[in-house]
Amino acid sequence: MNYSAKLDEAIGRLHEEGRYRTFIDIERRRGQFPHATWRRPDGSERPITVWCGNDYLGMGQHPVVLNAMHEAIDATGAGSGGTRNISGTTIYHKQLEAELADLHGKESALLFTSAYIANDATLSTLPKLFPGLIIYSDALNHASMIEGVRRNGGAKRIFRHNDLDHLRELLEADDPSAPKLIAFESVYSMDGDFGPIEAICDLADEFGALTYIDEVHAVGLYGPRGGGVAERDRLMHRLDIINGTLAKGYGVMGGYIAASEKMCDAIRSYAPGFIFTSSLAPAVAAGAAASVAFLKRDQELREQHQTQAKILKLRLKGLGMPLIDHGSHIVPVIVGNPVHTKKLSDMLLDGHGIYVQPINFPTVPRGTERLRFTPSPVHGPNEMNQLINAMDELWSHCALNRAELSA
């Protein structure tokens, strides 16, 4: 076999479909986010504004976080030196897990290197703990949840997105005595819609199922202390396992689950994705713990974040943009064609210094390709005006409107 030719074919297909992903080289500058420097392929540099980052509150630049990381690295050095079981558990990891357990009102929390690993490792391990477990998974769950459910070897049922009637049908069709778990998200990151948490908890109670919620795009951002949508809606006590990230609202790195002490102990003891992975660097854990603690008491940042999202949506709607608005902080503008989405992204970057990455299949269904904007409290009026003016100019003058794209 000509392996090189096969690789050329695979990459060529992506180019032909207009969904080959290009990484741009950017350098964030301390204290200046969302401003950064784009290093072009020819070596030249250009200042840009980042409009697609997941550092939703700008905590990756916050002095509280940076100071905690500096102190930890000065005290302990760089890496953790091992897995959690073999020399890789420090006071910083334990402090962070305590902060996370307190955040969600749970007995315990378990730290992973990313929320992807936390989802994958936990969902793939649960059938080992509950033989015969049936997992009911929302059709639009994140790839990490899908992967964990896919490879756990147990039974799975996929219910239509946020369709409670379909979920009920699936639950009713299965053995009442079988162990069950419903896995879903609080905020779905591509459309920005919310999961019906209370109604799913009601079904779980009725059918004796555990609940597993992914709050990755909500922790730090919703609730009086940043505990997520479940905290905002006073439902955390009804959820058995809460998954979250430290790389978005908290601006650092890592993922976790929060649950009962027994649940965390069992996952810790059985999940290969936890057992055999080096733990986060102590400085990262220290920065994340400082961020979580800070956002428990800073409601103002959350309010500013929501205000900025509302302003951006209102102004884009004023331009007649095909915008999805479910009331969350996610701002997706549907272009509907991978080639045109990439073209619009390139023109924003090249001509206006605005960086927003095109979102294509398989992240979103074909025909719904989009630009996904993530406004933050540090995107001020000047940045907002520049974005709106650029979108107005390009959408109007480059024939990138919905009717022509669907022709």
mmCIF file of C-alpha atoms in Angstrom:
data_model
loop_
_atom_site.group_PDB
_atom_site.id
_atom_site.type_symbol
_atom_site.label_atom_id
_atom_site.label_comp_id
_atom_site.label_asym_id
_atom_site.label_seq_id
_atom_site.Cartn_x
_atom_site.Cartn_y
_atom_site.Cartn_z
ATOM 1 C CA MET A 1 0.000 0.000 0.000
ATOM 2 C CA ASN A 2 1.124 3.547 -0.741
ATOM 3 C CA TYR A 3 0.552 5.034 2.709
ATOM 4 C CA SER A 4 1.636 8.520 1.668
ATOM 5 C CA ALA A 5 -0.905 8.559 -1.167
ATOM 6 C CA LYS A 6 -3.673 7.508 1.217
ATOM 7 C CA LEU A 7 -2.814 10.379 3.506
ATOM 8 C CA ASP A 8 -2.884 12.754 0.534
ATOM 9 C CA GLU A 9 -6.336 11.450 -0.405
ATOM 10 C CA ALA A 10 -7.685 11.916 3.118
ATOM 11 C CA ILE A 11 -6.376 15.469 3.447
ATOM 12 C CA GLY A 12 -7.414 16.250 -0.139
ATOM 13 C CA ARG A 13 -11.027 15.370 0.623
ATOM 14 C CA LEU A 14 -11.084 17.969 3.363
ATOM 15 C CA HIS A 15 -9.701 20.614 1.015
ATOM 16 C CA GLU A 16 -12.271 19.725 -1.668
ATOM 17 C CA GLU A 17 -15.150 20.036 0.804
ATOM 18 C CA GLY A 18 -13.835 23.353 2.094
ATOM 19 C CA ARG A 19 -13.447 22.108 5.652
ATOM 20 C CA TYR A 20 -9.704 21.676 5.996
ATOM 21 C CA ARG A 21 -8.824 23.275 9.310
ATOM 22 C CA THR A 22 -6.098 25.884 9.422
ATOM 23 C CA PHE A 23 -4.453 26.797 12.705
ATOM 24 C CA ILE A 24 -3.337 30.383 12.937
ATOM 25 C CA ASP A 25 -0.312 31.209 15.054
ATOM 26 C CA ILE A 26 -1.264 33.757 17.704
ATOM 27 C CA GLU A 27 0.554 35.163 20.696
ATOM 28 C CA ARG A 28 -1.535 36.352 23.608
ATOM 29 C CA ARG A 29 -0.028 39.262 25.491
ATOM 30 C CA ARG A 30 -0.409 39.477 29.230
ATOM 31 C CA GLY A 31 -2.943 42.066 30.311
ATOM 32 C CA GLN A 32 -4.080 42.845 26.761
ATOM 33 C CA PHE A 33 -6.627 40.074 26.061
ATOM 34 C CA PRO A 34 -8.649 39.913 23.769
ATOM 35 C CA HIS A 35 -5.866 41.581 21.784
ATOM 36 C CA ALA A 36 -3.113 39.343 20.474
ATOM 37 C CA THR A 37 -0.521 39.142 17.735
ATOM 38 C CA TRP A 38 -0.997 37.036 14.624
ATOM 39 C CA ARG A 39 2.200 35.672 13.163
ATOM 40 C CA ARG A 40 1.620 35.176 9.450
ATOM 41 C CA PRO A 41 3.199 32.278 7.508
ATOM 42 C CA ASP A 42 5.655 34.737 5.937
ATOM 43 C CA GLY A 43 6.910 35.720 9.390
ATOM 44 C CA SER A 44 5.266 39.143 9.506
ATOM 45 C CA GLU A 45 3.057 40.095 12.436
ATOM 46 C CA ARG A 46 -0.300 41.791 12.761
ATOM 47 C CA PRO A 47 -2.318 42.835 15.826
ATOM 48 C CA ILE A 48 -5.675 41.059 16.054
ATOM 49 C CA THR A 49 -8.695 40.800 18.320
ATOM 50 C CA VAL A 50 -9.720 37.282 19.351
ATOM 51 C CA TRP A 51 -13.484 36.757 19.055
ATOM 52 C CA CYS A 52 -13.675 32.968 19.278
ATOM 53 C CA GLY A 53 -11.788 32.073 22.457
ATOM 54 C CA ASN A 54 -13.289 30.068 25.304
ATOM 55 C CA ASP A 55 -11.598 32.176 27.989
ATOM 56 C CA TYR A 56 -15.071 33.607 28.449
ATOM 57 C CA LEU A 57 -14.301 35.969 31.336
ATOM 58 C CA GLY A 58 -10.662 36.754 30.605
ATOM 59 C CA MET A 59 -9.554 34.878 33.729
ATOM 60 C CA GLY A 60 -6.522 33.543 31.866
ATOM 61 C CA GLN A 61 -5.069 37.048 32.259
ATOM 62 C CA HIS A 62 -6.363 37.835 35.743
ATOM 63 C CA PRO A 63 -3.738 38.838 38.343
ATOM 64 C CA VAL A 64 -5.281 36.546 40.977
ATOM 65 C CA VAL A 65 -4.709 33.550 38.720
ATOM 66 C CA LEU A 66 -1.275 34.568 37.488
ATOM 67 C CA ASN A 67 -0.005 35.343 40.977
ATOM 68 C CA ALA A 68 -1.142 31.960 42.266
ATOM 69 C CA MET A 69 0.616 30.213 39.393
ATOM 70 C CA HIS A 70 3.836 32.182 39.916
ATOM 71 C CA GLU A 71 3.853 31.355 43.622
ATOM 72 C CA ALA A 72 3.261 27.657 42.943
ATOM 73 C CA ILE A 73 5.931 27.350 40.279
ATOM 74 C CA ASP A 74 8.438 29.158 42.492
ATOM 75 C CA ALA A 75 7.605 26.797 45.340
ATOM 76 C CA THR A 76 7.386 23.475 43.496
ATOM 77 C CA GLY A 77 8.834 23.737 39.986
ATOM 78 C CA ALA A 78 7.191 22.785 36.699
ATOM 79 C CA GLY A 79 5.564 19.354 36.400
ATOM 80 C CA SER A 80 3.838 17.159 38.936
ATOM 81 C CA GLY A 81 6.293 14.321 38.431
ATOM 82 C CA GLY A 82 3.817 11.478 38.045
ATOM 83 C CA THR A 83 0.312 10.129 38.092
ATOM 84 C CA ARG A 84 -1.972 10.948 40.979
ATOM 85 C CA ASN A 85 -1.222 7.529 42.461
ATOM 86 C CA ILE A 86 2.556 7.765 42.012
ATOM 87 C CA SER A 87 3.894 11.026 43.451
ATOM 88 C CA GLY A 88 1.586 13.294 41.396
ATOM 89 C CA THR A 89 -0.823 14.409 44.134
ATOM 90 C CA THR A 90 0.097 17.704 45.767
ATOM 91 C CA ILE A 91 -1.552 20.132 48.122
ATOM 92 C CA TYR A 92 -2.551 22.152 45.058
ATOM 93 C CA HIS A 93 -4.513 19.252 43.549
ATOM 94 C CA LYS A 94 -6.269 18.580 46.851
ATOM 95 C CA GLN A 95 -7.071 22.266 47.311
ATOM 96 C CA LEU A 96 -8.555 22.476 43.824
ATOM 97 C CA GLU A 97 -10.705 19.369 44.331
ATOM 98 C CA ALA A 98 -11.982 20.809 47.614
ATOM 99 C CA GLU A 99 -12.882 24.084 45.882
ATOM 100 C CA LEU A 100 -14.754 22.189 43.148
ATOM 101 C CA ALA A 101 -16.662 19.963 45.573
ATOM 102 C CA ASP A 102 -17.725 23.056 47.501
ATOM 103 C CA LEU A 103 -18.675 24.854 44.269
ATOM 104 C CA HIS A 104 -21.169 22.151 43.342
ATOM 105 C CA GLY A 105 -22.336 21.220 46.830
ATOM 106 C CA LYS A 106 -20.971 17.689 46.507
ATOM 107 C CA GLU A 107 -19.019 15.516 48.898
ATOM 108 C CA SER A 108 -16.080 15.149 46.552
ATOM 109 C CA ALA A 109 -14.519 16.088 43.227
ATOM 110 C CA LEU A 110 -11.998 14.373 40.980
ATOM 111 C CA LEU A 111 -9.522 16.270 38.815
ATOM 112 C CA PHE A 112 -8.555 15.237 35.269
ATOM 113 C CA THR A 113 -6.196 16.743 32.713
ATOM 114 C CA SER A 114 -9.164 17.951 30.623
ATOM 115 C CA ALA A 115 -12.953 17.868 30.633
ATOM 116 C CA TYR A 116 -12.755 15.653 27.534
ATOM 117 C CA ILE A 117 -10.814 13.061 29.517
ATOM 118 C CA ALA A 118 -13.148 13.478 32.482
ATOM 119 C CA ASN A 119 -16.187 12.719 30.308
ATOM 120 C CA ASP A 120 -14.558 9.894 28.399
ATOM 121 C CA ALA A 121 -13.008 8.232 31.440
ATOM 122 C CA THR A 122 -16.082 8.512 33.644
ATOM 123 C CA LEU A 123 -18.720 7.438 31.130
ATOM 124 C CA SER A 124 -16.597 4.545 29.881
ATOM 125 C CA THR A 125 -16.015 3.337 33.456
ATOM 126 C CA LEU A 126 -19.545 3.480 34.856
ATOM 127 C CA PRO A 127 -20.679 0.119 33.358
ATOM 128 C CA LYS A 128 -17.837 -1.550 35.260
ATOM 129 C CA LEU A 129 -19.371 -0.209 38.451
ATOM 130 C CA PHE A 130 -22.997 -0.862 37.506
ATOM 131 C CA PRO A 131 -23.178 -4.065 35.399
ATOM 132 C CA GLY A 132 -25.960 -3.897 32.827
ATOM 133 C CA LEU A 133 -26.030 -0.089 32.912
ATOM 134 C CA ILE A 134 -28.030 1.576 30.121
ATOM 135 C CA ILE A 135 -26.893 5.093 29.218
ATOM 136 C CA TYR A 136 -29.416 7.464 27.642
ATOM 137 C CA SER A 137 -27.449 10.138 25.792
ATOM 138 C CA ASP A 138 -28.684 13.342 24.156
ATOM 139 C CA ALA A 139 -28.065 13.287 20.397
ATOM 140 C CA LEU A 140 -26.087 16.544 20.536
ATOM 141 C CA ASN A 141 -23.814 15.632 23.422
ATOM 142 C CA HIS A 142 -20.163 16.585 23.090
ATOM 143 C CA ALA A 143 -17.755 14.261 21.280
ATOM 144 C CA SER A 144 -16.094 13.357 24.590
ATOM 145 C CA MET A 145 -19.390 12.089 25.992
ATOM 146 C CA ILE A 146 -20.168 10.217 22.784
ATOM 147 C CA GLU A 147 -16.749 8.564 22.865
ATOM 148 C CA GLY A 148 -17.104 7.558 26.505
ATOM 149 C CA VAL A 149 -20.530 6.045 25.902
ATOM 150 C CA ARG A 150 -19.429 4.366 22.661
ATOM 151 C CA ARG A 151 -16.522 2.473 24.087
ATOM 152 C CA ASN A 152 -17.836 1.508 27.492
ATOM 153 C CA GLY A 153 -19.173 -1.795 26.221
ATOM 154 C CA GLY A 154 -22.594 -1.258 27.744
ATOM 155 C CA ALA A 155 -26.028 -0.561 26.327
ATOM 156 C CA LYS A 156 -26.799 2.919 25.030
ATOM 157 C CA ARG A 157 -29.864 4.771 23.835
ATOM 158 C CA ILE A 158 -29.700 8.059 21.922
ATOM 159 C CA PHE A 159 -32.623 10.406 22.439
ATOM 160 C CA ARG A 160 -33.421 13.268 20.106
ATOM 161 C CA HIS A 161 -31.955 16.544 21.284
ATOM 162 C CA ASN A 162 -33.854 17.894 24.305
ATOM 163 C CA ASP A 163 -36.816 15.671 23.368
ATOM 164 C CA LEU A 164 -38.313 14.600 26.682
ATOM 165 C CA ASP A 165 -41.077 12.547 25.057
ATOM 166 C CA HIS A 166 -38.515 10.512 23.142
ATOM 167 C CA LEU A 167 -36.436 10.047 26.289
ATOM 168 C CA ARG A 168 -39.517 8.821 28.135
ATOM 169 C CA GLU A 169 -40.291 6.347 25.354
ATOM 170 C CA LEU A 170 -36.795 4.902 25.566
ATOM 171 C CA LEU A 171 -36.898 4.666 29.352
ATOM 172 C CA GLU A 172 -40.302 2.966 29.292
ATOM 173 C CA ALA A 173 -39.109 0.395 26.738
ATOM 174 C CA ASP A 174 -36.310 -0.929 28.926
ATOM 175 C CA ASP A 175 -36.290 -3.296 31.878
ATOM 176 C CA PRO A 176 -37.436 -1.326 34.952
ATOM 177 C CA SER A 177 -34.865 -3.128 37.089
ATOM 178 C CA ALA A 178 -31.882 -2.303 34.843
ATOM 179 C CA PRO A 179 -29.484 0.382 36.111
ATOM 180 C CA LYS A 180 -29.832 3.571 34.083
ATOM 181 C CA LEU A 181 -28.041 6.888 33.574
ATOM 182 C CA ILE A 182 -29.134 9.963 31.620
ATOM 183 C CA ALA A 183 -26.256 11.981 30.153
ATOM 184 C CA PHE A 184 -26.821 15.512 28.839
ATOM 185 C CA GLU A 185 -25.446 19.066 28.842
ATOM 186 C CA SER A 186 -26.547 22.305 30.452
ATOM 187 C CA VAL A 187 -25.408 24.601 27.600
ATOM 188 C CA TYR A 188 -24.859 23.152 24.135
ATOM 189 C CA SER A 189 -21.922 25.087 22.803
ATOM 190 C CA MET A 190 -22.678 25.285 19.077
ATOM 191 C CA ASP A 191 -26.282 26.552 19.210
ATOM 192 C CA GLY A 192 -26.167 27.939 22.741
ATOM 193 C CA ASP A 193 -29.389 26.274 23.855
ATOM 194 C CA PHE A 194 -30.053 24.909 27.334
ATOM 195 C CA GLY A 195 -30.796 21.374 28.446
ATOM 196 C CA PRO A 196 -34.107 20.874 30.332
ATOM 197 C CA ILE A 197 -32.381 19.985 33.597
ATOM 198 C CA GLU A 198 -35.360 19.881 35.940
ATOM 199 C CA ALA A 199 -37.520 17.827 33.571
ATOM 200 C CA ILE A 200 -34.712 15.318 33.009
ATOM 201 C CA CYS A 201 -34.217 15.024 36.761
ATOM 202 C CA ASP A 202 -37.954 14.334 37.106
ATOM 203 C CA LEU A 203 -37.701 11.516 34.572
ATOM 204 C CA ALA A 204 -34.625 10.162 36.324
ATOM 205 C CA ASP A 205 -36.503 10.056 39.613
ATOM 206 C CA GLU A 206 -39.463 8.357 37.974
ATOM 207 C CA PHE A 207 -37.383 5.651 36.308
ATOM 208 C CA GLY A 208 -34.693 5.231 38.957
ATOM 209 C CA ALA A 209 -31.874 6.613 36.791
ATOM 210 C CA LEU A 210 -28.678 8.413 37.690
ATOM 211 C CA THR A 211 -28.043 11.832 36.124
ATOM 212 C CA TYR A 212 -24.827 13.017 34.467
ATOM 213 C CA ILE A 213 -24.576 16.633 33.341
ATOM 214 C CA ASP A 214 -21.833 18.370 31.387
ATOM 215 C CA GLU A 215 -21.586 21.990 32.586
ATOM 216 C CA VAL A 216 -18.413 22.773 30.630
ATOM 217 C CA HIS A 217 -19.826 25.896 28.950
ATOM 218 C CA ALA A 218 -21.539 27.073 32.124
ATOM 219 C CA VAL A 219 -19.200 26.727 35.110
ATOM 220 C CA GLY A 220 -17.868 30.077 36.218
ATOM 221 C CA LEU A 221 -20.482 31.796 34.051
ATOM 222 C CA TYR A 222 -23.880 31.000 35.602
ATOM 223 C CA GLY A 223 -25.196 30.799 39.124
ATOM 224 C CA PRO A 224 -24.524 33.047 42.147
ATOM 225 C CA ARG A 225 -21.096 31.422 42.683
ATOM 226 C CA GLY A 226 -20.385 30.199 39.161
ATOM 227 C CA GLY A 227 -21.609 26.657 39.753
ATOM 228 C CA GLY A 228 -23.344 26.585 36.376
ATOM 229 C CA VAL A 229 -26.904 26.488 35.124
ATOM 230 C CA ALA A 230 -27.834 23.839 37.690
ATOM 231 C CA GLU A 231 -26.771 26.198 40.464
ATOM 232 C CA ARG A 232 -28.644 29.079 38.846
ATOM 233 C CA ASP A 233 -31.784 26.931 38.757
ATOM 234 C CA ARG A 234 -31.170 25.443 42.231
ATOM 235 C CA LEU A 235 -30.928 21.904 40.898
ATOM 236 C CA MET A 236 -27.387 20.801 41.766
ATOM 237 C CA HIS A 237 -28.615 18.537 44.563
ATOM 238 C CA ARG A 238 -30.633 16.524 42.030
ATOM 239 C CA LEU A 239 -27.660 15.707 39.808
ATOM 240 C CA ASP A 240 -25.514 12.709 40.606
ATOM 241 C CA ILE A 241 -22.422 13.574 38.554
ATOM 242 C CA ILE A 242 -21.450 17.057 37.362
ATOM 243 C CA ASN A 243 -18.701 17.458 34.764
ATOM 244 C CA GLY A 244 -16.905 20.748 34.296
ATOM 245 C CA THR A 245 -13.813 22.372 32.846
ATOM 246 C CA LEU A 246 -11.157 24.715 34.149
ATOM 247 C CA ALA A 247 -10.135 25.848 30.645
ATOM 248 C CA LYS A 248 -13.083 28.052 29.697
ATOM 249 C CA GLY A 249 -14.812 30.213 32.295
ATOM 250 C CA TYR A 250 -11.896 29.697 34.680
ATOM 251 C CA GLY A 251 -9.267 30.470 32.060
ATOM 252 C CA VAL A 252 -6.687 27.804 32.950
ATOM 253 C CA MET A 253 -6.653 24.064 32.114
ATOM 254 C CA GLY A 254 -8.104 20.785 33.343
ATOM 255 C CA GLY A 255 -11.429 19.078 33.857
ATOM 256 C CA TYR A 256 -13.256 17.356 36.676
ATOM 257 C CA ILE A 257 -16.294 15.577 37.984
ATOM 258 C CA ALA A 258 -18.093 16.414 41.223
ATOM 259 C CA ALA A 259 -20.199 13.738 42.884
ATOM 260 C CA SER A 260 -20.566 11.705 46.055
ATOM 261 C CA GLU A 261 -17.423 10.567 47.830
ATOM 262 C CA LYS A 262 -18.178 6.951 46.883
ATOM 263 C CA MET A 263 -18.703 7.796 43.214
ATOM 264 C CA CYS A 264 -15.457 9.752 42.952
ATOM 265 C CA ASP A 265 -13.581 7.044 44.824
ATOM 266 C CA ALA A 266 -14.886 4.364 42.466
ATOM 267 C CA ILE A 267 -14.028 6.357 39.316
ATOM 268 C CA ARG A 268 -10.603 7.157 40.772
ATOM 269 C CA SER A 269 -10.006 3.472 41.379
ATOM 270 C CA TYR A 270 -11.308 2.042 38.095
ATOM 271 C CA ALA A 271 -10.914 4.625 35.302
ATOM 272 C CA PRO A 272 -7.767 4.079 33.166
ATOM 273 C CA GLY A 273 -8.013 7.676 31.923
ATOM 274 C CA PHE A 274 -7.402 8.798 35.491
ATOM 275 C CA ILE A 275 -5.095 6.078 36.771
ATOM 276 C CA PHE A 276 -2.523 6.131 33.973
ATOM 277 C CA THR A 277 -2.289 9.860 33.219
ATOM 278 C CA SER A 278 0.246 12.276 34.705
ATOM 279 C CA SER A 279 -1.498 14.821 36.863
ATOM 280 C CA LEU A 280 -1.777 18.509 36.060
ATOM 281 C CA ALA A 281 1.226 20.661 36.854
ATOM 282 C CA PRO A 282 0.930 22.062 40.397
ATOM 283 C CA ALA A 283 1.061 25.633 39.066
ATOM 284 C CA VAL A 284 -1.912 24.909 36.794
ATOM 285 C CA ALA A 285 -3.875 23.439 39.697
ATOM 286 C CA ALA A 286 -3.001 26.450 41.844
ATOM 287 C CA GLY A 287 -4.132 28.892 39.167
ATOM 288 C CA ALA A 288 -7.379 27.014 38.621
ATOM 289 C CA ALA A 289 -8.116 26.889 42.360
ATOM 290 C CA ALA A 290 -7.522 30.638 42.621
ATOM 291 C CA SER A 291 -9.852 31.246 39.671
ATOM 292 C CA VAL A 292 -12.635 29.073 41.092
ATOM 293 C CA ALA A 293 -12.359 30.736 44.505
ATOM 294 C CA PHE A 294 -12.329 34.235 42.991
ATOM 295 C CA LEU A 295 -15.375 33.668 40.793
ATOM 296 C CA LYS A 296 -17.377 32.308 43.711
ATOM 297 C CA ARG A 297 -17.579 35.886 44.939
ATOM 298 C CA ASP A 298 -17.373 37.992 41.754
ATOM 299 C CA GLN A 299 -20.850 38.195 40.280
ATOM 300 C CA GLU A 300 -20.014 41.396 38.414
ATOM 301 C CA LEU A 301 -17.888 39.617 35.807
ATOM 302 C CA ARG A 302 -20.731 37.200 35.084
ATOM 303 C CA GLU A 303 -23.175 40.064 34.667
ATOM 304 C CA GLN A 304 -20.814 41.921 32.339
ATOM 305 C CA HIS A 305 -20.373 38.756 30.293
ATOM 306 C CA GLN A 306 -24.108 38.317 29.796
ATOM 307 C CA THR A 307 -24.501 42.013 28.955
ATOM 308 C CA GLN A 308 -21.829 41.844 26.261
ATOM 309 C CA ALA A 309 -23.465 38.780 24.713
ATOM 310 C CA LYS A 310 -26.851 40.523 24.635
ATOM 311 C CA ILE A 311 -25.365 43.638 23.037
ATOM 312 C CA LEU A 312 -23.586 41.652 20.332
ATOM 313 C CA LYS A 313 -26.708 39.649 19.525
ATOM 314 C CA LEU A 314 -28.829 42.796 19.336
ATOM 315 C CA ARG A 315 -26.408 44.517 16.977
ATOM 316 C CA LEU A 316 -25.978 41.478 14.719
ATOM 317 C CA LYS A 317 -29.751 41.084 14.535
ATOM 318 C CA GLY A 318 -29.930 44.739 13.564
ATOM 319 C CA LEU A 319 -27.804 43.870 10.520
ATOM 320 C CA GLY A 320 -30.215 41.069 9.607
ATOM 321 C CA MET A 321 -27.698 38.328 10.354
ATOM 322 C CA PRO A 322 -29.008 34.725 10.575
ATOM 323 C CA LEU A 323 -28.290 34.416 14.276
ATOM 324 C CA ILE A 324 -29.232 31.635 16.681
ATOM 325 C CA ASP A 325 -30.304 33.063 20.044
ATOM 326 C CA HIS A 326 -31.392 30.802 22.891
ATOM 327 C CA GLY A 327 -30.559 33.314 25.600
ATOM 328 C CA SER A 328 -27.095 32.024 26.460
ATOM 329 C CA HIS A 329 -23.696 33.637 25.965
ATOM 330 C CA ILE A 330 -23.030 31.722 22.723
ATOM 331 C CA VAL A 331 -23.402 33.848 19.560
ATOM 332 C CA PRO A 332 -23.509 31.683 16.386
ATOM 333 C CA VAL A 333 -23.983 33.316 12.971
ATOM 334 C CA ILE A 334 -25.041 30.733 10.388
ATOM 335 C CA VAL A 335 -23.309 30.947 7.007
ATOM 336 C CA GLY A 336 -24.374 27.522 5.793
ATOM 337 C CA ASN A 337 -21.514 26.674 3.446
ATOM 338 C CA PRO A 338 -17.988 25.567 4.463
ATOM 339 C CA VAL A 339 -16.177 27.403 1.652
ATOM 340 C CA HIS A 340 -17.982 30.678 2.305
ATOM 341 C CA THR A 341 -17.560 30.321 6.062
ATOM 342 C CA LYS A 342 -13.804 29.954 5.640
ATOM 343 C CA LYS A 343 -13.751 32.853 3.175
ATOM 344 C CA LEU A 344 -15.574 35.141 5.569
ATOM 345 C CA SER A 345 -13.280 34.113 8.413
ATOM 346 C CA ASP A 346 -10.202 34.807 6.274
ATOM 347 C CA MET A 347 -11.483 38.232 5.208
ATOM 348 C CA LEU A 348 -12.208 39.226 8.789
ATOM 349 C CA LEU A 349 -8.681 38.241 9.764
ATOM 350 C CA ASP A 350 -6.790 39.609 6.758
ATOM 351 C CA GLY A 351 -8.746 42.811 6.277
ATOM 352 C CA HIS A 352 -9.883 43.738 9.767
ATOM 353 C CA GLY A 353 -7.653 41.952 12.273
ATOM 354 C CA ILE A 354 -10.618 40.032 13.676
ATOM 355 C CA TYR A 355 -10.074 36.352 14.469
ATOM 356 C CA VAL A 356 -13.088 34.051 14.520
ATOM 357 C CA GLN A 357 -12.569 30.427 13.545
ATOM 358 C CA PRO A 358 -14.992 28.804 11.052
ATOM 359 C CA ILE A 359 -17.030 25.948 12.536
ATOM 360 C CA ASN A 360 -17.687 23.120 10.069
ATOM 361 C CA PHE A 361 -18.770 19.478 9.929
ATOM 362 C CA PRO A 362 -18.377 17.249 11.945
ATOM 363 C CA THR A 363 -18.555 19.779 14.784
ATOM 364 C CA VAL A 364 -21.901 20.971 13.378
ATOM 365 C CA PRO A 365 -24.214 19.342 10.787
ATOM 366 C CA ARG A 366 -23.534 20.017 7.116
ATOM 367 C CA GLY A 367 -25.404 23.067 5.904
ATOM 368 C CA THR A 368 -25.176 24.791 9.295
ATOM 369 C CA GLU A 369 -21.560 25.952 9.063
ATOM 370 C CA ARG A 370 -21.081 29.049 11.135
ATOM 371 C CA LEU A 371 -18.970 31.682 12.810
ATOM 372 C CA ARG A 372 -19.258 31.331 16.569
ATOM 373 C CA PHE A 373 -18.538 34.533 18.466
ATOM 374 C CA THR A 374 -17.717 34.501 22.175
ATOM 375 C CA PRO A 375 -17.922 38.027 23.614
ATOM 376 C CA SER A 376 -16.384 38.621 27.030
ATOM 377 C CA PRO A 377 -16.244 41.393 29.628
ATOM 378 C CA VAL A 378 -12.931 42.518 28.115
ATOM 379 C CA HIS A 379 -14.405 43.076 24.646
ATOM 380 C CA GLY A 380 -15.100 46.809 24.944
ATOM 381 C CA PRO A 381 -17.114 49.235 22.782
ATOM 382 C CA ASN A 382 -14.246 49.759 20.343
ATOM 383 C CA GLU A 383 -13.822 46.036 19.722
ATOM 384 C CA MET A 384 -17.579 45.632 19.366
ATOM 385 C CA ASN A 385 -17.846 48.484 16.862
ATOM 386 C CA GLN A 386 -14.981 47.125 14.783
ATOM 387 C CA LEU A 387 -16.603 43.694 14.615
ATOM 388 C CA ILE A 388 -20.052 45.016 13.692
ATOM 389 C CA ASN A 389 -18.659 47.321 11.020
ATOM 390 C CA ALA A 390 -16.574 44.529 9.523
ATOM 391 C CA MET A 391 -19.457 42.055 9.474
ATOM 392 C CA ASP A 392 -21.753 44.656 7.912
ATOM 393 C CA GLU A 393 -19.246 45.440 5.177
ATOM 394 C CA LEU A 394 -18.319 41.868 4.334
ATOM 395 C CA TRP A 395 -21.809 40.402 4.488
ATOM 396 C CA SER A 396 -23.195 43.191 2.315
ATOM 397 C CA HIS A 397 -20.420 43.547 -0.250
ATOM 398 C CA CYS A 398 -19.215 39.977 -0.654
ATOM 399 C CA ALA A 399 -22.643 38.457 -1.423
ATOM 400 C CA LEU A 400 -22.458 36.326 1.706
ATOM 401 C CA ASN A 401 -26.123 36.334 2.504
ATOM 402 C CA ARG A 402 -28.311 33.418 3.356
ATOM 403 C CA ALA A 403 -30.293 33.350 0.100
ATOM 404 C CA GLU A 404 -27.217 33.218 -2.136
ATOM 405 C CA LEU A 405 -25.436 30.660 -0.003
ATOM 406 C CA SER A 406 -28.368 28.285 -0.241
ATOM 407 C CA ALA A 407 -28.692 28.716 -4.018
#
